mmCIF file of C-alpha atoms in Angstrom:
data_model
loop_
_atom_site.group_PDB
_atom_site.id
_atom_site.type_symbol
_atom_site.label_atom_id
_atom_site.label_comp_id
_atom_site.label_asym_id
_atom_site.label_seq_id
_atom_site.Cartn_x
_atom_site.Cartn_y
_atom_site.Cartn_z
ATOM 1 C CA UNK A 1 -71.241 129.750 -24.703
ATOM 2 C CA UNK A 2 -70.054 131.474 -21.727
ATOM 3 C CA UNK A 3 -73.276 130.976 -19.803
ATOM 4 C CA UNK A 4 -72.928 127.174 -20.193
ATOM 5 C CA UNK A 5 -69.176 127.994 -19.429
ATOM 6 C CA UNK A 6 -70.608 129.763 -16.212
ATOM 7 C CA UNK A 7 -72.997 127.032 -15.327
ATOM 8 C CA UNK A 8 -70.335 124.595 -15.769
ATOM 9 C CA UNK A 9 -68.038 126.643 -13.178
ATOM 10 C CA UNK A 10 -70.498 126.459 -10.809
ATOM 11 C CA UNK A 11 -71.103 123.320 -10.184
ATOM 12 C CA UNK A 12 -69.687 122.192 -7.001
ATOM 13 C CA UNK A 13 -65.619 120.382 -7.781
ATOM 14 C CA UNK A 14 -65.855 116.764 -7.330
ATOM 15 C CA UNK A 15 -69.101 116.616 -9.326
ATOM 16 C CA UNK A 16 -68.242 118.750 -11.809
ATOM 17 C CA UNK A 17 -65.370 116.402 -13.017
ATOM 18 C CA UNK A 18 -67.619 113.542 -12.068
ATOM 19 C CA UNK A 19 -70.018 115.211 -14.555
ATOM 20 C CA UNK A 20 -67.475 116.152 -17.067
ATOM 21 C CA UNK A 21 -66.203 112.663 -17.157
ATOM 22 C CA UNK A 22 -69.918 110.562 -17.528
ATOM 23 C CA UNK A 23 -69.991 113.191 -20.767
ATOM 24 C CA UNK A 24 -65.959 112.548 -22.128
ATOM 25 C CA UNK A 25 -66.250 109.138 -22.202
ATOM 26 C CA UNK A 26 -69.339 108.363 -23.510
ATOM 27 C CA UNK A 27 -68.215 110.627 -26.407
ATOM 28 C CA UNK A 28 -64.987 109.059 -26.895
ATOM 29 C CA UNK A 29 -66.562 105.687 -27.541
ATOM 30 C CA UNK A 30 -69.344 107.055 -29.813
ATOM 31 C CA UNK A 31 -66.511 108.786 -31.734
ATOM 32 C CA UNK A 32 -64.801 105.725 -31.695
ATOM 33 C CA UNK A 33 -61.476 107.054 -30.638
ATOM 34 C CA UNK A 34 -61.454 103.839 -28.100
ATOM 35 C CA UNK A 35 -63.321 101.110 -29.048
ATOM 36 C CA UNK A 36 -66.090 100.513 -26.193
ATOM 37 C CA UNK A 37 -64.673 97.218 -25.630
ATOM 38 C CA UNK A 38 -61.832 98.807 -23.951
ATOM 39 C CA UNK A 39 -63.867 100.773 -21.845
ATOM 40 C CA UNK A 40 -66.627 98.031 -19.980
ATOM 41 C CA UNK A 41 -66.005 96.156 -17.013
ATOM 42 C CA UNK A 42 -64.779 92.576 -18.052
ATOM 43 C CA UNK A 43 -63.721 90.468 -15.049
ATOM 44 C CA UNK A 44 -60.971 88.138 -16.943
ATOM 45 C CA UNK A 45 -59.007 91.713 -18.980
ATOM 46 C CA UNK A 46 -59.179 93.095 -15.331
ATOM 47 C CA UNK A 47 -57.916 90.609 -13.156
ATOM 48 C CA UNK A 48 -55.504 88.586 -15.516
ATOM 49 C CA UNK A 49 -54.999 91.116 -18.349
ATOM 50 C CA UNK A 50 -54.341 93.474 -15.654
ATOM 51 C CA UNK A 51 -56.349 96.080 -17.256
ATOM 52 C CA UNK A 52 -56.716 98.054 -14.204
ATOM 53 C CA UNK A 53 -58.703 100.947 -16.084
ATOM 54 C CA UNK A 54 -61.660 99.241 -16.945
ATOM 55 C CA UNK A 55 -63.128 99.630 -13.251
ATOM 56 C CA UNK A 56 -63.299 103.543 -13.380
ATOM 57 C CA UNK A 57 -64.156 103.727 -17.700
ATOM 58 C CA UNK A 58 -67.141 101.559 -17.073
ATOM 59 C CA UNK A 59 -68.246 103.756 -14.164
ATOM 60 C CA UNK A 60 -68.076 106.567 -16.254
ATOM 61 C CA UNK A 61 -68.662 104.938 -19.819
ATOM 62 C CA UNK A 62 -72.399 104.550 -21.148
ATOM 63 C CA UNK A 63 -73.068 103.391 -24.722
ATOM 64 C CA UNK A 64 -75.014 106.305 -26.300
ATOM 65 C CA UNK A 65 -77.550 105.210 -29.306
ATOM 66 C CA UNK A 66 -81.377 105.524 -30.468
ATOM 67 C CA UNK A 67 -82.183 102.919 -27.904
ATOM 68 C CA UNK A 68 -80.293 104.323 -24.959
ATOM 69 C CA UNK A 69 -79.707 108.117 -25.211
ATOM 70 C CA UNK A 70 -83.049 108.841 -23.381
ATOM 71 C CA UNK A 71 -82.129 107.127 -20.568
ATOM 72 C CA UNK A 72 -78.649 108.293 -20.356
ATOM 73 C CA UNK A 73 -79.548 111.631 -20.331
ATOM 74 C CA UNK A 74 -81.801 111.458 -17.845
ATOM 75 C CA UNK A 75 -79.440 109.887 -15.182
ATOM 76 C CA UNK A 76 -77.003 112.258 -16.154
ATOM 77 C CA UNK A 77 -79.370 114.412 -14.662
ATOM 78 C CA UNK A 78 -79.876 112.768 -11.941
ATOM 79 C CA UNK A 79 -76.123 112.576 -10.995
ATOM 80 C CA UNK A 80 -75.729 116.217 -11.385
ATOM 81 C CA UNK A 81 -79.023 117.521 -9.494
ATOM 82 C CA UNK A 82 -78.060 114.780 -6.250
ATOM 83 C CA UNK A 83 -74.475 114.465 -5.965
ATOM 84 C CA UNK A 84 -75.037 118.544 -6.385
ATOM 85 C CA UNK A 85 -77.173 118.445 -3.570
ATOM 86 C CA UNK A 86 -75.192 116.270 -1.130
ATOM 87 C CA UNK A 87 -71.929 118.411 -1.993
ATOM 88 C CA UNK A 88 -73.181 121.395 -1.407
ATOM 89 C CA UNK A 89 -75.595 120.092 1.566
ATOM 90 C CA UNK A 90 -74.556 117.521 4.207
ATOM 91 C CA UNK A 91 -71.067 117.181 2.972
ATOM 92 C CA UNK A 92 -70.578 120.953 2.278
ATOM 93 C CA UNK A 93 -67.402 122.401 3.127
ATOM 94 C CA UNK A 94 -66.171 118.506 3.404
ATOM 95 C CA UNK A 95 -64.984 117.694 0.097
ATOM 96 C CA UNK A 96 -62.864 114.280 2.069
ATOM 97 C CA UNK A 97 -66.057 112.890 3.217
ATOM 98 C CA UNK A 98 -67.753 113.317 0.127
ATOM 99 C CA UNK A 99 -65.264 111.394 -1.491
ATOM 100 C CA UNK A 100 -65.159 108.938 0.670
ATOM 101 C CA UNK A 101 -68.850 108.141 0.300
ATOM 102 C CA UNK A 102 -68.086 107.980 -3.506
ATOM 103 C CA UNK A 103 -65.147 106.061 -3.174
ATOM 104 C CA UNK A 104 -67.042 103.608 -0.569
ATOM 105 C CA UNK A 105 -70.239 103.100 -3.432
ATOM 106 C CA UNK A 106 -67.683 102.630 -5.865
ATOM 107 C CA UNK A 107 -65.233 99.769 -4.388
ATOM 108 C CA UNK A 108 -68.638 97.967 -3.799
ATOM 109 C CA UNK A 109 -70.373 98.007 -7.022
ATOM 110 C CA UNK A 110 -66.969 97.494 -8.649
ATOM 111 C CA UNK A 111 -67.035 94.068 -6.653
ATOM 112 C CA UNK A 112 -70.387 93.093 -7.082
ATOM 113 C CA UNK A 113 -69.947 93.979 -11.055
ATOM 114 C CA UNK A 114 -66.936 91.813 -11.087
ATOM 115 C CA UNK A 115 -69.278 89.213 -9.137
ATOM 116 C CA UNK A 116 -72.258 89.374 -11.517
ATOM 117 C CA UNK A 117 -70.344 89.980 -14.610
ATOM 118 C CA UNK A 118 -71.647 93.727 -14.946
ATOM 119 C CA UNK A 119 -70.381 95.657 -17.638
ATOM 120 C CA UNK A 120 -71.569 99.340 -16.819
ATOM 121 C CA UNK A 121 -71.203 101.054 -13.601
ATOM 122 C CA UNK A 122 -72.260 104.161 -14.163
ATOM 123 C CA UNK A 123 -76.027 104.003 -12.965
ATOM 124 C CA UNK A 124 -75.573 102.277 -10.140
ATOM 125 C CA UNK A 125 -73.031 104.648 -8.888
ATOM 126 C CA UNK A 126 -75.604 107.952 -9.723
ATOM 127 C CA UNK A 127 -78.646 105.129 -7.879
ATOM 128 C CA UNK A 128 -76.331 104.925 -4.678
ATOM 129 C CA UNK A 129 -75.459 108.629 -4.243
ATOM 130 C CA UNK A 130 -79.181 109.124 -5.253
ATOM 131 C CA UNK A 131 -79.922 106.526 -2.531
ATOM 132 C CA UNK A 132 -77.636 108.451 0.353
ATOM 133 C CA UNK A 133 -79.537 111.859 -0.361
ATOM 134 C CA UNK A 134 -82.886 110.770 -0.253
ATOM 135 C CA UNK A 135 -82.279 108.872 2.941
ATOM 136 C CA UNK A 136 -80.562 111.930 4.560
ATOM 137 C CA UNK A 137 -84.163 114.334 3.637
ATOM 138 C CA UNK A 138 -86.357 111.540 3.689
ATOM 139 C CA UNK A 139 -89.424 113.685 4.611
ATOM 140 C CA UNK A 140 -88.332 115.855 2.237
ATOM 141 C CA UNK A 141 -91.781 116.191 -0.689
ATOM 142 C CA UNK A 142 -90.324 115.684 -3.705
ATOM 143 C CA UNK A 143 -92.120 116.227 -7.410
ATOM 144 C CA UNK A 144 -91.736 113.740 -10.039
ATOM 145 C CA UNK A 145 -92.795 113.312 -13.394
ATOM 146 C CA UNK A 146 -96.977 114.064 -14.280
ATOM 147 C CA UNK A 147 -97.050 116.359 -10.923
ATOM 148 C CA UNK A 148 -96.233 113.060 -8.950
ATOM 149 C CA UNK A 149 -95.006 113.957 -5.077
ATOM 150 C CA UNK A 150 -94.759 111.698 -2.723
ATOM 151 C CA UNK A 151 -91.581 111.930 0.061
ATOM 152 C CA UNK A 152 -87.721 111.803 -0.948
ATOM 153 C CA UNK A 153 -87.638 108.194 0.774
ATOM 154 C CA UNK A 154 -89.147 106.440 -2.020
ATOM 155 C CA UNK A 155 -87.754 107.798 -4.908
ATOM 156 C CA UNK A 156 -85.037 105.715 -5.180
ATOM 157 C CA UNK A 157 -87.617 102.953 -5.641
ATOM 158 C CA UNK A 158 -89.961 104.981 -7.910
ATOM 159 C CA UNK A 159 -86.526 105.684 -10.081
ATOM 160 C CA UNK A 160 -85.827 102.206 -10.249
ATOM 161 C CA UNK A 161 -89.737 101.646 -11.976
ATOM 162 C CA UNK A 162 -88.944 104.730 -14.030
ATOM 163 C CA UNK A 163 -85.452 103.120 -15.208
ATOM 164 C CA UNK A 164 -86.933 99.940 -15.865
ATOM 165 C CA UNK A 165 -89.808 101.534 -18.077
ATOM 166 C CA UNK A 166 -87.833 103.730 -20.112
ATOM 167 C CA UNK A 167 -84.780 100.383 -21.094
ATOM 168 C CA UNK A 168 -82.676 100.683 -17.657
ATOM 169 C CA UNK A 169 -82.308 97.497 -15.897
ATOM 170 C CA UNK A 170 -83.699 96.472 -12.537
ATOM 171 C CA UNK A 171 -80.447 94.881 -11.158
ATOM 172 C CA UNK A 172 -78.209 97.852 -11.872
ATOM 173 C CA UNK A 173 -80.854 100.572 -9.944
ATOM 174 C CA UNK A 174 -81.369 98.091 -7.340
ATOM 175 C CA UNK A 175 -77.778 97.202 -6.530
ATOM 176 C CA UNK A 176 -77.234 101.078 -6.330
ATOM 177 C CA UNK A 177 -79.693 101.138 -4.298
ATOM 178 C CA UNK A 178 -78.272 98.373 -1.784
ATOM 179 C CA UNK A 179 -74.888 99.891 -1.775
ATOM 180 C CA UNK A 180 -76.354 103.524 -0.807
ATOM 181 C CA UNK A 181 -78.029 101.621 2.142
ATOM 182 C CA UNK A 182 -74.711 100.191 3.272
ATOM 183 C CA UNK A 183 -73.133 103.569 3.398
ATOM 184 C CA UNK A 184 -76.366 105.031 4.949
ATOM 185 C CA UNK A 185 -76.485 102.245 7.575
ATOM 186 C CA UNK A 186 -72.787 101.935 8.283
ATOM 187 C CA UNK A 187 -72.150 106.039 8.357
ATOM 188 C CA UNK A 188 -75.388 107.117 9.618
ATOM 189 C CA UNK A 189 -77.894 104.951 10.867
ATOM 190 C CA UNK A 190 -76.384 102.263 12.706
ATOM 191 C CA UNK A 191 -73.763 104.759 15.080
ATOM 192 C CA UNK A 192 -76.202 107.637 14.888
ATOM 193 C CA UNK A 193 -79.764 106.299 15.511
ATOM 194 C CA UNK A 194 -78.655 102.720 16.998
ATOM 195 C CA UNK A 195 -76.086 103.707 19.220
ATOM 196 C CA UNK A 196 -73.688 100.957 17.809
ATOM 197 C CA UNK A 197 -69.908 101.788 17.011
ATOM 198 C CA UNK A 198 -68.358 103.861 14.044
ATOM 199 C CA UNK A 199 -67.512 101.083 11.674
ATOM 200 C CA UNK A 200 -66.774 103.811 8.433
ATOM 201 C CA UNK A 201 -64.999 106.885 8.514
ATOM 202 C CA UNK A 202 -63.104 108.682 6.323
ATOM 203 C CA UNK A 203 -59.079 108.294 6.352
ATOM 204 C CA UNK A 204 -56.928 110.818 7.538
ATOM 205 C CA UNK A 205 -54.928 110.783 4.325
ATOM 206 C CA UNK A 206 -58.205 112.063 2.765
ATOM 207 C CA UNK A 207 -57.895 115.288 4.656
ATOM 208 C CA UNK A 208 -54.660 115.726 3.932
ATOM 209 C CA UNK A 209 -55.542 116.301 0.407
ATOM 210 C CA UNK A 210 -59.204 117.639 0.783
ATOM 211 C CA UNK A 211 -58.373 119.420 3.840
ATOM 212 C CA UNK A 212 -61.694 120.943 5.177
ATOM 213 C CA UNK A 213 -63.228 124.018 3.843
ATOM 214 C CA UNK A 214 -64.864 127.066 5.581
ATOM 215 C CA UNK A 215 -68.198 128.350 4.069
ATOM 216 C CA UNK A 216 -69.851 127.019 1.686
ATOM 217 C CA UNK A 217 -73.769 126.466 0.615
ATOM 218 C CA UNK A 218 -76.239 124.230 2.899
ATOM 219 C CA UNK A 219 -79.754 123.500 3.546
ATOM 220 C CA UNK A 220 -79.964 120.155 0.990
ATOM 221 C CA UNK A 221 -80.016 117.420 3.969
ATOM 222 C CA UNK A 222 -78.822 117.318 7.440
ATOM 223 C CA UNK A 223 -77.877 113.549 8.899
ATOM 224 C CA UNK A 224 -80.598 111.980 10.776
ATOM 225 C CA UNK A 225 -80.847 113.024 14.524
ATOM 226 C CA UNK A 226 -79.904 110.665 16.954
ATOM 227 C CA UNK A 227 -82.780 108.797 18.614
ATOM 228 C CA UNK A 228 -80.633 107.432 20.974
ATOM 229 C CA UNK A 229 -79.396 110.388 22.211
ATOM 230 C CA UNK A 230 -82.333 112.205 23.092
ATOM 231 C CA UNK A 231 -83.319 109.222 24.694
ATOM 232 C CA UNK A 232 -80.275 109.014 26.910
ATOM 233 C CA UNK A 233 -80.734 112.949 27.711
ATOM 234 C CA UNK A 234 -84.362 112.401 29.199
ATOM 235 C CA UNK A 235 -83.355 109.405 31.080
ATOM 236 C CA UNK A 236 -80.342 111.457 32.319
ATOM 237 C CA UNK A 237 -82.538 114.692 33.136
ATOM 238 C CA UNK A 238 -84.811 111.656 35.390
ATOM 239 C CA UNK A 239 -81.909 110.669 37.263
ATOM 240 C CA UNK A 240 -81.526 107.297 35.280
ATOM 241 C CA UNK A 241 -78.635 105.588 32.746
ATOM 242 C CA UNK A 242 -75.856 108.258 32.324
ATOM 243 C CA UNK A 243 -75.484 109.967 29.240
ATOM 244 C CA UNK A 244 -72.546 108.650 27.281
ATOM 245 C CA UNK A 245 -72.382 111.233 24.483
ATOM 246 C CA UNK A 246 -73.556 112.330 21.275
ATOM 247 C CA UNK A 247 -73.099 109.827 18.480
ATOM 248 C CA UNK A 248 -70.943 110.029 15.801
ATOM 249 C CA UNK A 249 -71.222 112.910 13.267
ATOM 250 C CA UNK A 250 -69.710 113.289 9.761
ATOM 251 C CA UNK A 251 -66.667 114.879 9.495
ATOM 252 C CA UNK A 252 -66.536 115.752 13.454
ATOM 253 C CA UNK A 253 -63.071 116.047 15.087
#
């Protein structure tokens, strides 16, 4: 027991409660200490029951049985190897950011479930975060089931497949997928590699209470270099358009 205890410790803070909670909850329904009604996304108990819970049990709530545990476990997996590796990687030492990027994934698939009448949240929340990493170390080999590699880019869509083969659902994986992209692209891409504006950053009321931290482990992702930049530094080194700056960085003052 205490090397699970000393496992648990060490996984990074926000996704070891993330963690702890995607195991809690699914337990408390299969005990049945709260019916699983209670705990699914329905759009009328939200909005005009005023059942303001049911957003953050579904995210967390997944209906464990014969048909189902298989692929539960494995995206509990996935949450805790990816969310692992952007906490400790790109967004180490930045525990606001990080929750940002959660919170951001979250308010959108909360909408679009409310939209499409989605019950469960949880695996397109683990698909988006999955999403955000393997954009961020996108030439990254990866190894997948059967010896499988291919690079980090496409495993959110080889994950879908995978999902789909083993009783997931196509629209759930796919609109984590889309809402990892919109944080990519607004966050990253678009400011970074574009040159456009910063359209998303993290409030200043989430440093308040996740001020930033010193240390910390790295090396699971980097953002993308800016394109744009280098490009403006040669043209400046030849005498041509001035160079207007690096673009925006995560977490930067």
């Amino acid at each position: 027991m205490s090397d699970i205890g000393d496992w648990f410790k060490n996984i990074p803070f926000i996704t070891r409660y993330w963690f702890a909670g995607s195991i809690l909850v699914p337990l408390i329904g299969k005990l049945g200490l709260i019916s699983p009604v209670y705990l699914v996304l329905w759009p009328d108990a939200f909005i005009y029951k005023f059942q303001i819970w049911r957003p953050i049990s579904s995210t967390l709530y997944f209906p464990v049985g014969p048909g189902t545990g298989f692929l539960y476990l494995v995206n509990l997996y996935f949450l805790y190897q990816y969310s692992t590796r952007l906490e400790t990687g790109v967004f180490a030492g930045r525990p606001a950011d990080f929750i940002f990027m959660l919170l951001f994934n979250w308010i959108c698939i909360v909408i679009t479930g409310l939209i499409m009448d989605m019950q469960l949240l949880m695996i397109p929340l683990i698909m988006s975060v999955l999403y955000v990493w393997a954009q961020l170390n996108r030439d990254t080999i990866v190894s997948f089931w059967f010896g499988t590699r291919f690079k980090a880019c496409y495993l959110p869509w080889v994950i879908l497949g995978f999902n789909y083969i083993i009783g997931g659902s196509i629209v759930n994986e796919l609109i984590g997928n889309l809402v990892g992209h919109l944080y990519f692209f607004l966050m990253f891409k678009y400011p970074m590699d574009l040159g456009g504006r910063t359209l998303l950053s993290t409030p200043q009321f989430l440093y308040r209470f996740f001020p930033r931290q010193r240390g910390g482990v790295s090396g699971f992702g980097v953002p993308p270099p800016s394109r744009r930049h280098a490009a403006d530094e040669q043209a400046g080194a030849r005498g041509g358009r001035h160079n207007w700056g690096q673009g925006f960085r995560l977490g930067d003052d």
